[in-house]
Short mmCIF file of N, CA and C in Angstrom, two decimals:
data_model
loop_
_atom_site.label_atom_id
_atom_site.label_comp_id
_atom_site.label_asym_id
_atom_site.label_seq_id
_atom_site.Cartn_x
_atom_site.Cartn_y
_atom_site.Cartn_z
N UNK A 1 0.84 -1.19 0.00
CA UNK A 1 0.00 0.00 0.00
C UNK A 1 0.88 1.25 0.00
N UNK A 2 0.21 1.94 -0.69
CA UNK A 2 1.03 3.58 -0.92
C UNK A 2 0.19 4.54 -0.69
N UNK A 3 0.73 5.52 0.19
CA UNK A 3 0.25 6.79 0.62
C UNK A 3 0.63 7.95 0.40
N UNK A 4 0.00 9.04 -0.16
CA UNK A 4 0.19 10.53 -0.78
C UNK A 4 -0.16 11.24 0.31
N UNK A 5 0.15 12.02 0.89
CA UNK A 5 0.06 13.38 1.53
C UNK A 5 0.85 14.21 0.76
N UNK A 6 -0.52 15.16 0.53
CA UNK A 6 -0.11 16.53 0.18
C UNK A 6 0.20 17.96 1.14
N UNK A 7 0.59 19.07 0.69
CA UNK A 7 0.37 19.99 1.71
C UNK A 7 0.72 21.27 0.40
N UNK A 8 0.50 22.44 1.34
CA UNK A 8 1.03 23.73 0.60
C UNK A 8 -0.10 24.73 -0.25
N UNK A 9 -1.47 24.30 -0.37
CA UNK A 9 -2.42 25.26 -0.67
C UNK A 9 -3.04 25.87 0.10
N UNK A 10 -3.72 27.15 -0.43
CA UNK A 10 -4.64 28.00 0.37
C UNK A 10 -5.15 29.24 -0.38
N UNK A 11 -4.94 30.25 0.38
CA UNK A 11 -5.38 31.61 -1.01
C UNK A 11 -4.33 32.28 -1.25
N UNK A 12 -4.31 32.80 -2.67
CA UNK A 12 -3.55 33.27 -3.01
C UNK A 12 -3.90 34.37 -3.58
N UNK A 13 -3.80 36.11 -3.84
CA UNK A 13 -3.88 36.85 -5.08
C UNK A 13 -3.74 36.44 -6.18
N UNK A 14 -4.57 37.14 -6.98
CA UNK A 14 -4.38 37.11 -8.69
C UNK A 14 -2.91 37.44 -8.61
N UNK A 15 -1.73 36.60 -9.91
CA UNK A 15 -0.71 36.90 -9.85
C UNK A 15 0.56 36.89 -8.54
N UNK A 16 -0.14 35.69 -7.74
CA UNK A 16 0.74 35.43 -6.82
C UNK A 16 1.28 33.99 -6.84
N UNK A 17 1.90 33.55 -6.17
CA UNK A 17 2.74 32.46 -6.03
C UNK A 17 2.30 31.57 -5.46
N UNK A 18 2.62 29.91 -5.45
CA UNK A 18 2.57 28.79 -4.20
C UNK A 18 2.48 27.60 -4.47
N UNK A 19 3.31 27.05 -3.70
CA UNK A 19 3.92 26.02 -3.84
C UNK A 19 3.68 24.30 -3.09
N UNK A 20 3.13 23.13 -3.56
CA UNK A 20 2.47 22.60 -3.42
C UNK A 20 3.67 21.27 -3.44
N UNK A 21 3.23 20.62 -2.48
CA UNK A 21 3.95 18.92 -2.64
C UNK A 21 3.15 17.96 -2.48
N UNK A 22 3.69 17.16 -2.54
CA UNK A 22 3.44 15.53 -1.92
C UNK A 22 4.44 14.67 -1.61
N UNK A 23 4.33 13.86 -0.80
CA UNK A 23 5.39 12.85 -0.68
C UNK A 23 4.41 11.65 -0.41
N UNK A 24 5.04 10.25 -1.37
CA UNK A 24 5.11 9.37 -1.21
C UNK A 24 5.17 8.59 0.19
N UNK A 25 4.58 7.56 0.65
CA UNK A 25 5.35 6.28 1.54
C UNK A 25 4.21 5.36 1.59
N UNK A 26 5.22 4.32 2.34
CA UNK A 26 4.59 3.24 2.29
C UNK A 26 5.27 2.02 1.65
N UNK A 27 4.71 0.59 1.12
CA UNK A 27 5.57 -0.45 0.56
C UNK A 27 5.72 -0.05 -0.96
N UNK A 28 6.78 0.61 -1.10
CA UNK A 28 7.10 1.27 -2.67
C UNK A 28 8.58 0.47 -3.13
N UNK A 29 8.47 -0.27 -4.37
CA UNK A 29 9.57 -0.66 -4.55
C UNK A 29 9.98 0.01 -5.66
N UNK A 30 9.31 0.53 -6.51
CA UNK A 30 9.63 1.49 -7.82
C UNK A 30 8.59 2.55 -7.48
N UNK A 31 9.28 3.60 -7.45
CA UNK A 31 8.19 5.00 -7.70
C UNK A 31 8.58 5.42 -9.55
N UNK A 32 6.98 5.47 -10.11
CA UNK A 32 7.19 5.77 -11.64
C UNK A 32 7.07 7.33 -11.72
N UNK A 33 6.02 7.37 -12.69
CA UNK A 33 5.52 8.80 -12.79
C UNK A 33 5.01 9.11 -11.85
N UNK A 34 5.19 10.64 -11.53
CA UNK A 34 4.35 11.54 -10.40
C UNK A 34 3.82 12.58 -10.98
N UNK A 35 2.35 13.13 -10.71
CA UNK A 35 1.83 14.54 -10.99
C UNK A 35 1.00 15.09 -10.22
N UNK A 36 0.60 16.53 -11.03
CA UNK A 36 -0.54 16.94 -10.16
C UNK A 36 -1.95 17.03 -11.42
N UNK A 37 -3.20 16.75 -10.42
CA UNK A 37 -4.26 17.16 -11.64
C UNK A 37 -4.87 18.34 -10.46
N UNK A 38 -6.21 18.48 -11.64
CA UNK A 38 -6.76 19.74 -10.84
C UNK A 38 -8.49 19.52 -11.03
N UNK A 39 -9.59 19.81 -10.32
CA UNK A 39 -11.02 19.53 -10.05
C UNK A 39 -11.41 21.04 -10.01
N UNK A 40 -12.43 21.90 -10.68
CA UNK A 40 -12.82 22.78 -10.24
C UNK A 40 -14.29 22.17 -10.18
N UNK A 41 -15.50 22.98 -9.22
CA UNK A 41 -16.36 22.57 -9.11
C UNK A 41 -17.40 22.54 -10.34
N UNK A 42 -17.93 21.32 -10.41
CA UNK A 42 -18.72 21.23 -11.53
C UNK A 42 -17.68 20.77 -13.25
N UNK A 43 -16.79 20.34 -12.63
CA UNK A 43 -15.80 19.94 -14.13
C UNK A 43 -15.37 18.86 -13.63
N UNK A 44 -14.43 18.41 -15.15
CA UNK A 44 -13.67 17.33 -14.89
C UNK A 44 -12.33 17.41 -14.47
N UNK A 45 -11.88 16.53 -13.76
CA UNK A 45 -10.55 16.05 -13.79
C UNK A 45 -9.93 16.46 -14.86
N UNK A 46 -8.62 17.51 -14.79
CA UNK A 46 -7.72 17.47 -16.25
C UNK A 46 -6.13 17.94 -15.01
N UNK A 47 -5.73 17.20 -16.58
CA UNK A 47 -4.08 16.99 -15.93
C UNK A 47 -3.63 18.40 -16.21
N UNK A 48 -2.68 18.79 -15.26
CA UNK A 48 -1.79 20.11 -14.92
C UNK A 48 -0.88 20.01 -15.17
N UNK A 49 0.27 18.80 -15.21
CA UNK A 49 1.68 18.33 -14.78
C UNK A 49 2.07 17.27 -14.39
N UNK A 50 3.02 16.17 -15.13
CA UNK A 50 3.46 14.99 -14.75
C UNK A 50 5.09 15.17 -14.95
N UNK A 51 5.66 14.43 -14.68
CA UNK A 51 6.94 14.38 -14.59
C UNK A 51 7.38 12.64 -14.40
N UNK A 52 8.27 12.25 -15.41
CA UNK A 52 8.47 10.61 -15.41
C UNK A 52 9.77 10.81 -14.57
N UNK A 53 10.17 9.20 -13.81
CA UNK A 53 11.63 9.10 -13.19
C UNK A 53 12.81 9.45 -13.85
N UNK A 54 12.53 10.05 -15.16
CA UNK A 54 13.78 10.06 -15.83
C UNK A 54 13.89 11.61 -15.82
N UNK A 55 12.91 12.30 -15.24
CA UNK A 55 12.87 13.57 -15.38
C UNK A 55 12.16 14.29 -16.17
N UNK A 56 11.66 14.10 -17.49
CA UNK A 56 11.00 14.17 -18.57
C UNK A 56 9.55 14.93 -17.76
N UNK A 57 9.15 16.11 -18.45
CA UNK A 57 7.99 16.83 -18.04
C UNK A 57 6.71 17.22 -19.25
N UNK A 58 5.73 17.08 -18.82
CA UNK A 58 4.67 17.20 -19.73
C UNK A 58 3.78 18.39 -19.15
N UNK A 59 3.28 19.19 -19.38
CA UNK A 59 2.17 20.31 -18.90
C UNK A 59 0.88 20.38 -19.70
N UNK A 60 -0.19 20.87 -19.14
CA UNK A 60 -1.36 21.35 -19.56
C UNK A 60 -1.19 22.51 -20.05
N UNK A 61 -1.62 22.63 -21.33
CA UNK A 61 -1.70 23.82 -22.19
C UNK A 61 -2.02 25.04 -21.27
N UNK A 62 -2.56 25.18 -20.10
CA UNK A 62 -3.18 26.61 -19.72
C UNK A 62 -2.22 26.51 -18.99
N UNK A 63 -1.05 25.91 -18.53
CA UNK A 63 -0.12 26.35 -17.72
C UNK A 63 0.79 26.11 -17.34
N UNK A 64 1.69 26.20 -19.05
CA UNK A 64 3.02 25.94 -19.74
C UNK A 64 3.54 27.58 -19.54
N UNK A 65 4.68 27.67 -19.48
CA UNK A 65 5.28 29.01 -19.00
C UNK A 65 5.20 29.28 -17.63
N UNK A 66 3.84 28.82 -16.69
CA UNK A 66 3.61 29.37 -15.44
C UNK A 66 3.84 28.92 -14.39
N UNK A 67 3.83 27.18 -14.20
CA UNK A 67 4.04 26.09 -13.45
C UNK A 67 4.79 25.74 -13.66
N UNK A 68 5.90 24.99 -12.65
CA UNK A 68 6.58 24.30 -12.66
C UNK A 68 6.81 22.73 -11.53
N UNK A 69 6.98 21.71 -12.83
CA UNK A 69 6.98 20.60 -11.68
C UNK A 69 8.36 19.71 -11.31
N UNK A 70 8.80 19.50 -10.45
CA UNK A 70 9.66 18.63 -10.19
C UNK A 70 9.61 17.60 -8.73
N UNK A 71 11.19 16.88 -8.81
CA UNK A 71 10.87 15.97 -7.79
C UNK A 71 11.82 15.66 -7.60
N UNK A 72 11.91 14.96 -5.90
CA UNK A 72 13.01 14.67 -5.28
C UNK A 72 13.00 13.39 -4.97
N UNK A 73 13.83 12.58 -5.89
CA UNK A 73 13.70 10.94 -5.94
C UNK A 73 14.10 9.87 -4.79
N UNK A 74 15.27 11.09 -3.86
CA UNK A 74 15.52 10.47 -3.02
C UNK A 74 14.57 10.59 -1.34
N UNK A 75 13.48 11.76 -1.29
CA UNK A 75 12.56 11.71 -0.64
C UNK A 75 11.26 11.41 -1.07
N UNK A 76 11.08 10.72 -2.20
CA UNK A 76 9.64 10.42 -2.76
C UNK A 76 8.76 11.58 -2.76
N UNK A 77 8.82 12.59 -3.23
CA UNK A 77 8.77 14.03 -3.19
C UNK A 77 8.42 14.65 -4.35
N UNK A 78 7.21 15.38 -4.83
CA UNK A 78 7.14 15.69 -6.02
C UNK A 78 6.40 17.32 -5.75
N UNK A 79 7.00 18.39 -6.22
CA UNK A 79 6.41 19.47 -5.70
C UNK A 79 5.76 20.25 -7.37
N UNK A 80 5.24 21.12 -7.46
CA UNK A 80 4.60 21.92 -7.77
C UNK A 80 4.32 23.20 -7.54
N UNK A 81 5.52 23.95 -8.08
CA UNK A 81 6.00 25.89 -8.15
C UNK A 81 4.97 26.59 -9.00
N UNK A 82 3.45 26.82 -8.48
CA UNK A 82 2.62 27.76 -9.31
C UNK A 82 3.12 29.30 -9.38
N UNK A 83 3.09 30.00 -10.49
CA UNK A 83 3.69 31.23 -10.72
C UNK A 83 2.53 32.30 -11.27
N UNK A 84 2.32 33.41 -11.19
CA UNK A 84 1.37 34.22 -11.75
C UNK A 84 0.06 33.32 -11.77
N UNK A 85 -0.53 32.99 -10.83
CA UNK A 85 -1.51 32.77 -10.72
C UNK A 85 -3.09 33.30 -10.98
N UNK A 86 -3.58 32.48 -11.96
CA UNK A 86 -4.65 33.03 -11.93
C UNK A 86 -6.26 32.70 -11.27
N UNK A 87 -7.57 33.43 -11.93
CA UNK A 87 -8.36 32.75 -10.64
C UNK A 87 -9.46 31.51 -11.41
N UNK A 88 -8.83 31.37 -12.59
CA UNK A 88 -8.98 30.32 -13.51
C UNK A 88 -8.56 28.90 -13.05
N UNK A 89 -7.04 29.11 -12.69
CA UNK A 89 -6.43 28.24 -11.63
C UNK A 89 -7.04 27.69 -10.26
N UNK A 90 -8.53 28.57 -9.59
CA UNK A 90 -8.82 27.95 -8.22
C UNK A 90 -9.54 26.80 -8.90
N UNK A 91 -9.44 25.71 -7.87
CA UNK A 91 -8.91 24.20 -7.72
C UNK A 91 -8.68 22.84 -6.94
N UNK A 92 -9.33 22.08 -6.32
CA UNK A 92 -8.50 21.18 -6.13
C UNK A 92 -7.32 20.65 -6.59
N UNK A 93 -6.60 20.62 -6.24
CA UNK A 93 -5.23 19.92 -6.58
C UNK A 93 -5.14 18.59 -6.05
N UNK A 94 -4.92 17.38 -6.90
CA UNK A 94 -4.91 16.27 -6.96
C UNK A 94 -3.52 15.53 -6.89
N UNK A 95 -2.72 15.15 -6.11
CA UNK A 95 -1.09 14.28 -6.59
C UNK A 95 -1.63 13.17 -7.16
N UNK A 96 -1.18 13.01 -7.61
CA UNK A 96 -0.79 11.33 -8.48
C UNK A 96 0.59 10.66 -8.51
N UNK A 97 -0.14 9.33 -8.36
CA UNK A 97 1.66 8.44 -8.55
C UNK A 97 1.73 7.41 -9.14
N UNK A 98 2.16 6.96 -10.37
CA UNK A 98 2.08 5.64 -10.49
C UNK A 98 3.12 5.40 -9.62
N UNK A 99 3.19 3.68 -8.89
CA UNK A 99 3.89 3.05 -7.88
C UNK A 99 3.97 1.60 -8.20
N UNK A 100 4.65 0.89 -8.10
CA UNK A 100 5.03 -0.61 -8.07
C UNK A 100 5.34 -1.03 -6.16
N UNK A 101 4.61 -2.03 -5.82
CA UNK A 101 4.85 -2.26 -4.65
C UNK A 101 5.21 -3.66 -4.59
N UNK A 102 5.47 -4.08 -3.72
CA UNK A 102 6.21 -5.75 -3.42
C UNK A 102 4.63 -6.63 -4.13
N UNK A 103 5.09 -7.29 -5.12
CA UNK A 103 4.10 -8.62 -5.46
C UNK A 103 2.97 -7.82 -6.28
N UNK A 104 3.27 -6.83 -6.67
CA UNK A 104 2.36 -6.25 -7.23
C UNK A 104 2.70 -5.45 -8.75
N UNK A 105 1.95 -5.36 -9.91
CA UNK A 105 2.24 -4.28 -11.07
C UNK A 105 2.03 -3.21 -10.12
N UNK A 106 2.62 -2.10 -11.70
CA UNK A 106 2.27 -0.91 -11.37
C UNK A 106 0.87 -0.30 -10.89
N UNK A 107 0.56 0.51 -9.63
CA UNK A 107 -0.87 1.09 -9.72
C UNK A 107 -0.76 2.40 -9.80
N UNK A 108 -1.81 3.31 -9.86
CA UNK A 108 -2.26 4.54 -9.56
C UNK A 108 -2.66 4.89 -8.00
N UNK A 109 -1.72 5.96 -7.47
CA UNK A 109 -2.30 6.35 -5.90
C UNK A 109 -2.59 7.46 -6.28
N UNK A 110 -3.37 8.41 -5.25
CA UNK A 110 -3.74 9.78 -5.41
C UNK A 110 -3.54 9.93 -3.91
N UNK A 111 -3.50 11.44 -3.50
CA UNK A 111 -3.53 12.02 -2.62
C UNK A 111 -4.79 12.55 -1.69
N UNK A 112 -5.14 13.50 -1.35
CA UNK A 112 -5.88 13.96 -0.64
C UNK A 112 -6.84 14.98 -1.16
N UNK A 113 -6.06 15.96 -1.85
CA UNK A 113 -6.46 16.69 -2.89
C UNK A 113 -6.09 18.36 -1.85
N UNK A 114 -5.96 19.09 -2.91
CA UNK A 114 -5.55 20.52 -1.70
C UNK A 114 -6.31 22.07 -2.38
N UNK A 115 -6.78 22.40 -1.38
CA UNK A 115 -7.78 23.77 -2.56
C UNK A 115 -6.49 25.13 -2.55
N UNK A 116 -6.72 25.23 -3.91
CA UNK A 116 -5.93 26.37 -3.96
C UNK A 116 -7.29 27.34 -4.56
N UNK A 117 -7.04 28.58 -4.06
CA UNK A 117 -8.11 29.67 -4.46
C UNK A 117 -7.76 31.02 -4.62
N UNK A 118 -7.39 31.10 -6.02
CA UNK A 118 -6.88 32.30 -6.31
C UNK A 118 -8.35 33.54 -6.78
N UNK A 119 -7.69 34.65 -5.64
CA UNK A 119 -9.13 35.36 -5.26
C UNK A 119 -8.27 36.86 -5.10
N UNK A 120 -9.10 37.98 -5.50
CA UNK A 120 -8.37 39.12 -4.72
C UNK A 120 -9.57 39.87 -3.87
#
């Protein structure tokens, strides 16, 4: 079993900053891809940002230039640097992980989810 805790949202100004993680634990024998998605109320699920173990990064069209994702392989650690924020952006924020655990393929974990609410 694998567990996501997130942390690091709340409100922010139009055009402000913040910075969002997760970390991994639990029985992890390969950590794969990690990301973040995003929920606004009344929509779907759409991806924001993934990042594979090799480093390799993919973004959502609305927020290429603005976001940035990376990760720290040796703390199972995957953060998320929002920049110029907008209020388009308020959100649940979702982690994701694919994970390989003892006796098991790869699965999908998710996190907790974290509201970010960009408001002035």
């Amino acid at each position: 079993q694998v567990q996501l805790v997130q942390s690091g949202g709340g409100l922010v100004q139009p055009g402000g900053s913040l910075r969002l993680s997760c970390t991994a634990s639990g029985s992890i024998f390969r950590l794969n891809s990690m990301g973040w998605y995003r929920q606004a109320p009344g929509k779907e699920r759409d991806l924001v940002a993934r990042i594979a173990a090799s480093g390799n990064t993919n973004y959502g069209e609305s927020v290429k230039g603005r976001f940035t994702i990376s990760r720290d392989n040796a703390r199972n650690t995957v953060y998320l640097q929002m920049n110029g924020l907008k209020p388009e952006d308020t959100a649940v924020y979702y982690c994701n992980a694919v994970a390989t655990a003892p006796y098991s393929g790869p699965q999908d974990y998710w996190g907790q989810g974290t509201q970010v609410i960009v408001s002035s």
